[in-house]
Tab-separated table of C-alpha atoms and ligand atoms in Angstrom:
chain	number	residue	atom	x	y	z
A	1	UNK	CA	0.000	0.000	0.000
A	2	UNK	CA	2.895	2.304	0.844
A	3	UNK	CA	4.424	1.569	-2.577
A	4	UNK	CA	1.111	2.335	-4.275
A	5	UNK	CA	0.928	5.669	-2.449
A	6	UNK	CA	4.467	6.543	-3.478
A	7	UNK	CA	3.809	5.712	-7.089
A	8	UNK	CA	0.703	7.929	-7.167
A	9	UNK	CA	2.681	10.793	-5.636
A	10	UNK	CA	5.478	10.227	-8.174
A	11	UNK	CA	3.009	10.290	-11.071
A	12	UNK	CA	1.431	13.557	-9.970
A	13	UNK	CA	4.840	15.109	-9.413
A	14	UNK	CA	5.985	13.946	-12.826
A	15	UNK	CA	2.977	14.981	-14.895
A	16	UNK	CA	1.340	17.865	-13.034
A	17	UNK	CA	2.689	21.400	-13.080
A	18	UNK	CA	4.055	21.902	-9.583
A	19	UNK	CA	1.932	24.869	-8.525
A	20	UNK	CA	0.751	23.406	-5.228
A	21	UNK	CA	2.651	22.386	-2.118
A	22	UNK	CA	0.750	19.229	-1.236
A	23	UNK	CA	0.274	17.203	1.914
A	24	UNK	CA	2.328	13.986	1.636
A	25	UNK	CA	-0.531	11.510	1.334
A	26	UNK	CA	-3.075	10.309	-1.219
A	27	UNK	CA	-6.763	10.709	-0.446
A	28	UNK	CA	-8.890	8.132	-2.205
A	29	UNK	CA	-12.190	8.301	-0.365
A	30	UNK	CA	-14.212	10.604	1.850
A	31	UNK	CA	-17.189	10.282	4.135
A	32	UNK	CA	-18.723	13.198	6.016
A	33	UNK	CA	-15.884	14.985	7.864
A	34	UNK	CA	-13.395	12.175	7.271
A	35	UNK	CA	-11.053	11.378	4.407
A	36	UNK	CA	-9.199	8.111	3.905
A	37	UNK	CA	-5.777	7.570	2.342
A	38	UNK	CA	-4.485	4.787	0.144
A	39	UNK	CA	-2.522	3.419	3.094
A	40	UNK	CA	-5.679	3.099	5.189
A	41	UNK	CA	-5.222	6.181	7.332
A	42	UNK	CA	-8.179	8.303	8.379
A	43	UNK	CA	-7.953	12.100	8.646
A	44	UNK	CA	-10.395	14.546	10.220
A	45	UNK	CA	-10.935	17.213	7.563
A	46	UNK	CA	-11.224	20.654	9.150
A	47	UNK	CA	-10.229	22.274	5.857
A	48	UNK	CA	-13.179	20.959	3.838
A	49	UNK	CA	-11.142	20.671	0.623
A	50	UNK	CA	-10.754	24.474	0.925
A	51	UNK	CA	-14.250	25.428	2.152
A	52	UNK	CA	-15.919	23.357	-0.551
A	53	UNK	CA	-17.543	20.246	0.924
A	54	UNK	CA	-20.473	21.920	2.683
A	55	UNK	CA	-22.482	18.754	3.218
A	56	UNK	CA	-19.469	16.592	4.091
A	57	UNK	CA	-17.605	14.292	1.742
A	58	UNK	CA	-19.774	12.323	-0.664
A	59	UNK	CA	-23.054	12.921	1.138
A	60	UNK	CA	-25.339	10.067	-0.044
A	61	UNK	CA	-28.089	12.459	-1.101
A	62	UNK	CA	-25.707	14.582	-3.190
A	63	UNK	CA	-24.130	11.456	-4.701
A	64	UNK	CA	-27.568	10.096	-5.637
A	65	UNK	CA	-28.639	13.390	-7.218
A	66	UNK	CA	-25.448	13.573	-9.308
A	67	UNK	CA	-25.708	9.918	-10.377
A	68	UNK	CA	-29.377	10.175	-11.334
A	69	UNK	CA	-28.755	13.362	-13.287
A	70	UNK	CA	-25.735	11.868	-15.066
A	71	UNK	CA	-27.833	8.894	-16.088
A	72	UNK	CA	-30.532	11.159	-17.505
A	73	UNK	CA	-28.669	14.122	-19.032
A	74	UNK	CA	-25.049	15.083	-18.398
A	75	UNK	CA	-25.140	18.311	-20.279
A	76	UNK	CA	-26.984	20.698	-22.452
A	77	UNK	CA	-26.160	24.386	-22.769
A	78	UNK	CA	-28.107	27.446	-21.705
A	79	UNK	CA	-29.752	27.485	-25.095
A	80	UNK	CA	-32.470	25.190	-23.797
A	81	UNK	CA	-34.612	25.085	-20.667
A	82	UNK	CA	-33.848	22.322	-18.187
A	83	UNK	CA	-35.904	20.993	-15.260
A	84	UNK	CA	-32.956	20.612	-12.864
A	85	UNK	CA	-31.622	24.106	-13.619
A	86	UNK	CA	-35.060	25.603	-13.096
A	87	UNK	CA	-35.427	24.021	-9.650
A	88	UNK	CA	-31.854	24.843	-8.600
A	89	UNK	CA	-32.207	28.519	-9.579
A	90	UNK	CA	-35.496	28.803	-7.667
A	91	UNK	CA	-34.027	27.176	-4.553
A	92	UNK	CA	-30.895	29.311	-4.520
A	93	UNK	CA	-32.912	32.510	-4.922
A	94	UNK	CA	-35.232	31.356	-2.128
A	95	UNK	CA	-32.390	31.024	0.383
A	96	UNK	CA	-30.732	34.305	-0.681
A	97	UNK	CA	-31.797	37.570	1.001
A	98	UNK	CA	-35.129	38.858	-0.363
A	99	UNK	CA	-33.586	41.528	-2.585
A	100	UNK	CA	-31.795	38.841	-4.638
A	101	UNK	CA	-34.294	37.481	-7.098
A	102	UNK	CA	-32.103	36.435	-10.034
A	103	UNK	CA	-29.079	34.224	-10.517
A	104	UNK	CA	-26.493	33.808	-13.269
A	105	UNK	CA	-24.687	30.482	-12.951
A	106	UNK	CA	-20.966	30.158	-13.694
A	107	UNK	CA	-18.246	27.616	-12.886
A	108	UNK	CA	-15.949	29.140	-10.278
A	109	UNK	CA	-15.422	31.960	-7.831
A	110	UNK	CA	-13.150	33.927	-10.090
A	111	UNK	CA	-15.655	33.721	-12.950
A	112	UNK	CA	-18.428	34.991	-10.678
A	113	UNK	CA	-16.235	37.945	-9.670
A	114	UNK	CA	-15.208	38.696	-13.267
A	115	UNK	CA	-18.866	38.929	-14.205
A	116	UNK	CA	-19.740	41.093	-11.204
A	117	UNK	CA	-16.955	43.566	-12.013
A	118	UNK	CA	-17.952	43.577	-15.666
A	119	UNK	CA	-21.607	44.238	-14.780
A	120	UNK	CA	-20.744	47.045	-12.376
A	121	UNK	CA	-18.685	48.773	-15.059
A	122	UNK	CA	-21.242	48.246	-17.785
A	123	UNK	CA	-24.259	49.348	-15.762
A	124	UNK	CA	-22.652	52.375	-14.093
A	125	UNK	CA	-20.582	53.385	-17.115
A	126	UNK	CA	-17.684	53.937	-14.702
A	127	UNK	CA	-14.211	52.456	-14.431
A	128	UNK	CA	-12.797	52.197	-10.940
A	129	UNK	CA	-13.149	49.324	-8.511
A	130	UNK	CA	-12.158	49.761	-4.887
A	131	UNK	CA	-11.214	46.533	-3.156
A	132	UNK	CA	-9.222	45.838	-0.003
A	133	UNK	CA	-5.677	45.108	1.068
A	134	UNK	CA	-5.471	41.463	2.106
A	135	UNK	CA	-8.302	40.342	-0.162
A	136	UNK	CA	-8.353	37.371	-2.519
A	137	UNK	CA	-10.828	37.367	-5.410
A	138	UNK	CA	-9.358	34.881	-7.895
A	139	UNK	CA	-6.664	34.405	-10.486
A	140	UNK	CA	-8.140	35.544	-13.799
A	141	UNK	CA	-7.307	39.097	-14.919
A	142	UNK	CA	-10.239	41.072	-13.439
A	143	UNK	CA	-10.425	39.200	-10.138
A	144	UNK	CA	-6.633	39.203	-9.897
A	145	UNK	CA	-6.472	42.963	-10.431
A	146	UNK	CA	-8.968	43.333	-7.569
A	147	UNK	CA	-7.000	41.004	-5.294
A	148	UNK	CA	-5.351	43.005	-2.544
A	149	UNK	CA	-2.591	40.498	-1.762
A	150	UNK	CA	0.248	41.833	-3.977
A	151	UNK	CA	2.145	38.535	-4.215
A	152	UNK	CA	-0.508	37.111	-6.544
A	153	UNK	CA	-0.137	40.078	-8.911
A	154	UNK	CA	3.652	40.225	-8.954
A	155	UNK	CA	5.327	40.062	-12.355
A	156	UNK	CA	2.104	40.006	-14.351
A	157	UNK	CA	1.815	42.821	-16.860
A	158	UNK	CA	-0.362	44.503	-17.838
A	159	UNK	CA	-2.540	44.546	-14.741
A	160	UNK	CA	-6.022	45.752	-15.630
A	161	UNK	CA	-6.434	49.448	-14.974
A	162	UNK	CA	-8.938	50.993	-12.611
A	163	UNK	CA	-8.172	49.037	-9.432
A	164	UNK	CA	-7.297	50.604	-6.087
A	165	UNK	CA	-7.068	49.073	-2.607
A	166	UNK	CA	-8.109	50.402	0.787
A	167	UNK	CA	-7.096	49.048	4.192
A	168	UNK	CA	-9.767	46.536	5.257
A	169	UNK	CA	-12.237	47.838	7.824
A	170	UNK	CA	-11.437	51.524	7.250
A	171	UNK	CA	-14.359	53.290	5.631
A	172	UNK	CA	-12.620	56.705	5.772
A	173	UNK	CA	-9.851	55.365	3.549
A	174	UNK	CA	-12.486	54.125	1.087
A	175	UNK	CA	-14.096	57.555	1.102
A	176	UNK	CA	-10.767	59.112	0.060
A	177	UNK	CA	-10.443	56.709	-2.875
A	178	UNK	CA	-14.014	57.130	-4.054
A	179	UNK	CA	-14.533	59.444	-7.011
A	180	UNK	CA	-17.002	60.157	-9.821
A	181	UNK	CA	-15.560	57.267	-11.781
A	182	UNK	CA	-16.024	54.578	-9.091
A	183	UNK	CA	-18.056	51.684	-10.460
A	184	UNK	CA	-17.920	49.365	-7.451
A	185	UNK	CA	-16.642	48.516	-4.024
A	186	UNK	CA	-15.794	44.816	-3.910
A	187	UNK	CA	-15.089	42.955	-0.685
A	188	UNK	CA	-14.998	39.596	0.998
A	189	UNK	CA	-17.212	40.395	3.991
A	190	UNK	CA	-14.793	38.265	6.010
A	191	UNK	CA	-11.324	38.185	4.488
A	192	UNK	CA	-10.382	34.529	4.579
A	193	UNK	CA	-6.963	34.173	2.953
A	194	UNK	CA	-6.024	37.540	4.472
A	195	UNK	CA	-6.275	35.982	7.938
A	196	UNK	CA	-10.007	35.653	8.724
A	197	UNK	CA	-10.599	39.359	9.269
A	198	UNK	CA	-14.037	40.835	9.802
A	199	UNK	CA	-15.008	44.519	10.011
A	200	UNK	CA	-17.194	46.335	12.527
A	201	UNK	CA	-20.910	46.608	11.578
A	202	UNK	CA	-20.432	50.342	10.874
A	203	UNK	CA	-17.831	49.512	8.228
A	204	UNK	CA	-20.326	47.598	6.067
A	205	UNK	CA	-23.056	50.152	6.743
A	206	UNK	CA	-20.790	53.027	5.706
A	207	UNK	CA	-19.747	51.211	2.514
A	208	UNK	CA	-23.417	50.924	1.590
A	209	UNK	CA	-23.925	54.666	2.183
A	210	UNK	CA	-20.822	55.547	0.186
A	211	UNK	CA	-21.953	53.432	-2.761
A	212	UNK	CA	-25.411	55.022	-2.672
A	213	UNK	CA	-23.928	58.516	-2.604
A	214	UNK	CA	-21.470	57.818	-5.423
A	215	UNK	CA	-23.785	55.766	-7.643
A	216	UNK	CA	-21.418	52.789	-7.278
A	217	UNK	CA	-22.269	49.144	-6.715
A	218	UNK	CA	-21.497	47.207	-3.568
A	219	UNK	CA	-20.351	43.667	-4.361
A	220	UNK	CA	-19.938	41.002	-1.686
A	221	UNK	CA	-17.566	38.201	-2.677
A	222	UNK	CA	-19.221	35.382	-0.733
A	223	UNK	CA	-17.219	32.638	-2.375
A	224	UNK	CA	-16.229	31.506	1.123
A	225	UNK	CA	-18.830	33.124	3.373
A	226	UNK	CA	-21.781	31.928	1.283
A	227	UNK	CA	-23.893	28.781	1.518
A	228	UNK	CA	-24.125	28.623	5.286
A	229	UNK	CA	-20.510	28.861	6.369
A	230	UNK	CA	-21.193	31.823	8.678
A	231	UNK	CA	-24.294	30.163	10.158
A	232	UNK	CA	-26.592	31.969	7.720
A	233	UNK	CA	-26.901	31.274	4.030
A	234	UNK	CA	-25.156	34.540	3.165
A	235	UNK	CA	-23.347	37.347	4.980
A	236	UNK	CA	-25.447	39.792	2.920
A	237	UNK	CA	-28.200	41.186	5.123
A	238	UNK	CA	-26.064	41.170	8.267
A	239	UNK	CA	-26.017	44.533	10.054
A	240	UNK	CA	-28.897	45.613	7.794
A	241	UNK	CA	-26.621	45.873	4.755
A	242	UNK	CA	-27.610	44.486	1.355
A	243	UNK	CA	-25.022	44.626	-1.419
A	244	UNK	CA	-26.053	45.047	-5.063
A	245	UNK	CA	-24.473	41.772	-6.088
A	246	UNK	CA	-23.363	38.593	-4.328
A	247	UNK	CA	-20.826	36.266	-5.882
A	248	UNK	CA	-20.505	32.747	-4.567
A	249	UNK	CA	-18.931	29.382	-5.475
A	250	UNK	CA	-16.935	26.807	-3.456
A	251	UNK	CA	-19.610	25.133	-1.258
A	252	UNK	CA	-22.427	25.767	-3.726
A	253	UNK	CA	-22.589	22.266	-5.190
A	254	UNK	CA	-20.695	20.303	-2.507
A	255	UNK	CA	-17.646	19.895	-4.750
A	256	UNK	CA	-19.007	19.893	-8.289
A	257	UNK	CA	-17.514	23.065	-9.847
A	258	UNK	CA	-20.098	25.826	-9.749
A	259	UNK	CA	-20.300	29.556	-9.146
A	260	UNK	CA	-23.127	32.046	-9.089
A	261	UNK	CA	-23.773	35.754	-9.390
A	262	UNK	CA	-26.885	36.894	-7.525
A	263	UNK	CA	-28.599	40.210	-8.179
A	264	UNK	CA	-31.933	41.990	-7.827
A	265	UNK	CA	-34.727	42.528	-10.295
A	266	UNK	CA	-33.692	46.079	-11.227
A	267	UNK	CA	-30.187	45.110	-12.226
A	268	UNK	CA	-31.297	41.992	-14.065
A	269	UNK	CA	-33.752	44.044	-16.082
A	270	UNK	CA	-30.837	45.977	-17.620
A	271	UNK	CA	-29.247	42.795	-18.938
A	272	UNK	CA	-30.186	41.426	-22.279
A	273	UNK	CA	-29.429	38.332	-24.285
A	274	UNK	CA	-25.692	38.007	-24.871
A	275	UNK	CA	-24.533	40.344	-22.088
A	276	UNK	CA	-23.356	37.415	-19.950
A	277	UNK	CA	-22.541	33.914	-21.028
A	278	UNK	CA	-20.595	30.737	-20.272
A	279	UNK	CA	-20.825	27.292	-21.817
A	280	UNK	CA	-20.805	25.130	-18.713
A	281	UNK	CA	-22.489	27.500	-16.223
A	282	UNK	CA	-25.754	26.067	-14.915
A	283	UNK	CA	-25.004	22.606	-16.304
A	284	UNK	CA	-27.455	19.909	-15.162
A	285	UNK	CA	-24.992	17.983	-12.973
A	286	UNK	CA	-23.863	21.076	-11.076
A	287	UNK	CA	-27.500	22.123	-10.686
A	288	UNK	CA	-28.491	18.676	-9.384
A	289	UNK	CA	-25.651	18.885	-6.853
A	290	UNK	CA	-26.718	22.410	-5.829
A	291	UNK	CA	-30.325	21.361	-5.349
A	292	UNK	CA	-29.280	18.390	-3.208
A	293	UNK	CA	-26.811	20.514	-1.240
A	294	UNK	CA	-29.532	22.988	-0.312
A	295	UNK	CA	-31.910	20.167	0.602
A	296	UNK	CA	-29.302	18.634	2.925
A	297	UNK	CA	-28.502	21.992	4.563
A	298	UNK	CA	-32.200	22.502	5.209
A	299	UNK	CA	-33.229	18.997	6.258
A	300	UNK	CA	-30.211	18.345	8.469
A	301	UNK	CA	-30.514	21.831	9.980
A	302	UNK	CA	-26.875	22.514	9.201
A	303	UNK	CA	-27.136	26.259	9.824
A	304	UNK	CA	-28.187	25.534	13.417
A	305	UNK	CA	-25.401	22.983	13.646
A	306	UNK	CA	-22.851	25.579	12.517
A	307	UNK	CA	-24.111	28.253	14.937
A	308	UNK	CA	-24.286	25.937	17.940
A	309	UNK	CA	-21.026	24.102	17.445
A	310	UNK	CA	-19.069	27.133	16.302
A	311	UNK	CA	-20.040	28.900	19.527
A	312	UNK	CA	-18.801	25.886	21.486
A	313	UNK	CA	-15.560	25.600	19.496
A	314	UNK	CA	-14.745	29.305	19.772
A	315	UNK	CA	-15.470	29.486	23.475
A	316	UNK	CA	-13.323	26.408	24.175
A	317	UNK	CA	-10.508	27.827	22.027
A	318	UNK	CA	-10.623	31.105	23.933
A	319	UNK	CA	-10.044	29.197	27.182
A	320	UNK	CA	-6.699	27.851	25.944
A	321	UNK	CA	-3.891	29.901	27.396
A	322	UNK	CA	-1.677	29.499	24.307
A	323	UNK	CA	-4.361	30.965	22.027
A	324	UNK	CA	-4.146	34.721	21.558
A	325	UNK	CA	-7.213	35.364	19.428
A	326	UNK	CA	-10.082	33.520	17.768
A	327	UNK	CA	-11.582	35.222	14.717
A	328	UNK	CA	-14.395	34.714	12.252
A	329	UNK	CA	-17.960	33.514	12.212
A	330	UNK	CA	-19.570	30.083	12.050
A	331	UNK	CA	-17.239	27.589	10.400
A	332	UNK	CA	-14.852	30.191	8.992
A	333	UNK	CA	-12.480	30.414	11.936
A	334	UNK	CA	-8.990	31.859	12.344
A	335	UNK	CA	-6.850	31.009	15.366
A	336	UNK	CA	-3.891	33.167	16.360
A	337	UNK	CA	-1.323	31.707	18.743
A	338	UNK	CA	0.730	33.547	21.355
A	339	UNK	CA	3.849	31.770	20.099
A	340	UNK	CA	3.561	33.242	16.562
A	341	UNK	CA	3.539	31.110	13.401
A	342	UNK	CA	0.584	28.766	12.876
A	343	UNK	CA	2.707	26.341	10.827
A	344	UNK	CA	3.924	24.201	13.761
A	345	UNK	CA	0.311	23.795	14.845
A	346	UNK	CA	-0.811	22.804	11.355
A	347	UNK	CA	2.047	20.291	11.204
A	348	UNK	CA	1.373	18.969	14.717
A	349	UNK	CA	-2.294	18.475	13.889
A	350	UNK	CA	-1.420	16.730	10.644
A	351	UNK	CA	0.746	14.301	12.603
A	352	UNK	CA	-2.374	13.576	14.672
A	353	UNK	CA	-4.377	13.047	11.473
A	354	UNK	CA	-6.240	16.355	11.398
A	355	UNK	CA	-6.180	18.571	8.288
A	356	UNK	CA	-6.352	22.341	8.794
A	357	UNK	CA	-5.409	25.357	6.665
A	358	UNK	CA	-3.079	28.291	7.024
A	359	UNK	CA	-3.511	31.793	5.585
A	360	UNK	CA	-1.503	34.515	3.939
A	361	UNK	CA	-1.048	35.848	7.464
A	362	UNK	CA	1.361	33.152	8.669
A	363	UNK	CA	0.175	33.507	12.239
A	364	UNK	CA	-3.347	32.314	11.480
A	365	UNK	CA	-4.542	28.709	11.455
A	366	UNK	CA	-7.719	28.470	9.374
A	367	UNK	CA	-10.607	26.081	9.944
A	368	UNK	CA	-13.073	25.679	7.036
A	369	UNK	CA	-14.734	22.358	7.899
A	370	UNK	CA	-17.825	20.790	6.386
A	371	UNK	CA	-21.002	22.293	7.863
A	372	UNK	CA	-21.752	18.844	9.288
A	373	UNK	CA	-18.911	18.983	11.839
A	374	UNK	CA	-20.195	17.968	15.286
A	375	UNK	CA	-19.114	18.373	18.885
A	376	UNK	CA	-17.369	15.007	19.253
A	377	UNK	CA	-15.016	15.846	16.384
A	378	UNK	CA	-14.465	19.345	17.762
A	379	UNK	CA	-13.433	17.782	21.075
A	380	UNK	CA	-10.997	15.535	19.237
A	381	UNK	CA	-9.469	18.629	17.586
A	382	UNK	CA	-9.233	20.513	20.904
A	383	UNK	CA	-7.408	17.616	22.566
A	384	UNK	CA	-4.996	17.347	19.626
A	385	UNK	CA	-4.331	21.086	19.606
A	386	UNK	CA	-3.611	21.123	23.342
A	387	UNK	CA	-1.249	18.203	22.986
A	388	UNK	CA	0.893	20.281	20.609
A	389	UNK	CA	1.107	23.258	22.898
A	390	UNK	CA	2.121	21.214	25.941
B	1	PLP	C1	-13.036	34.839	-1.365
B	1	PLP	C2	-12.647	34.143	-2.641
B	1	PLP	N1	-13.013	34.678	-3.815
B	1	PLP	C3	-12.707	34.089	-4.997
B	1	PLP	C4	-11.990	32.920	-5.034
B	1	PLP	C5	-11.676	32.273	-6.354
B	1	PLP	O1	-12.457	31.136	-6.487
B	1	PLP	P1	-12.065	29.994	-7.558
B	1	PLP	O2	-10.803	29.362	-7.077
B	1	PLP	O3	-13.247	29.076	-7.556
B	1	PLP	O4	-11.901	30.691	-8.856
B	1	PLP	C6	-11.571	32.323	-3.839
B	1	PLP	C7	-10.774	31.071	-3.848
B	1	PLP	O5	-10.131	30.687	-2.926
B	1	PLP	C8	-11.909	32.950	-2.615
B	1	PLP	O6	-11.551	32.425	-1.448
């Protein structure tokens, strides 16, 4: 089995472009919050395949929906109506805040953001997009230009024009950057890669006011905060603030690639045939997975699960004397340690068969588990974490 694992690792190393630093094991199977390696080891997945597997790995209901759909119709484009797409669109709109009545389906987070930026520019007739230092919005040109972590933009020329960055959480700095040519303010309501940073309620409220005054659009990148991760379906609506557009992806279809751009009736009415498009967006398999994902979140009361167990996890973490700070909401959690770098903790947890994430801020350990994570597994994590610090 060990030899089989090594040969799989060798093959990937040989044939895949080496753009990822990978964990040294091969995952061949997953079930709920657990993943299993080719050598028979079992890992607790508190990283969720990077905030993707909302309903846990290979949830039977999601698997069944995908299999049934694949047996019936794998694909047809947006040029025809489709029963699964119709139901999925209705369900997603139903769980979104009331103001969001229309969806445009895409395939990834970056594609959702590209389309949001494009729409803001087209509908306002303006150029500039204000985003935030520490943000991550994706790797294609528009989303990359909006990304406020400079290392992702380094050495790539030309960068798209019209992008400026404000310090996160500082509305006065945004006000200084705002001008007559501002099309949009784009933000992750909780910066994930930037170190799980959330603003004060007044920050979001002031951004809304500034957009209204300037005739600019407020765009929430909910690629990570969407689909229940914060304990509500979306961050939009919190503190009484509704953006003009929500972009989302990752957890949307429990692991089948899918993204979405949500907007209100007024904005949608300005769009006409041909303004937005994508071949695979809204494909039947992704839509079947989305429909099943939403059904599981609802029927298994996963939002309640996230709220209840996140409160427990955060309060237990705050009792640990080696923990300096616990950040985030729901199952998007950042842990800062008094000793500094989070790396030794990530490594120590990995040795105890628990997968966690780090962030661009090297002092933050990130937890992005499936929404199904329960108290017993949280206790297992807390014991493992304490064992490292001792
Ligand atoms: C907040 C946020 N926006 C956008 C993206 C880009 O999403 P994708 O990798 O699906 O293009 C990511 C990916 O990590 C993200 O975390």
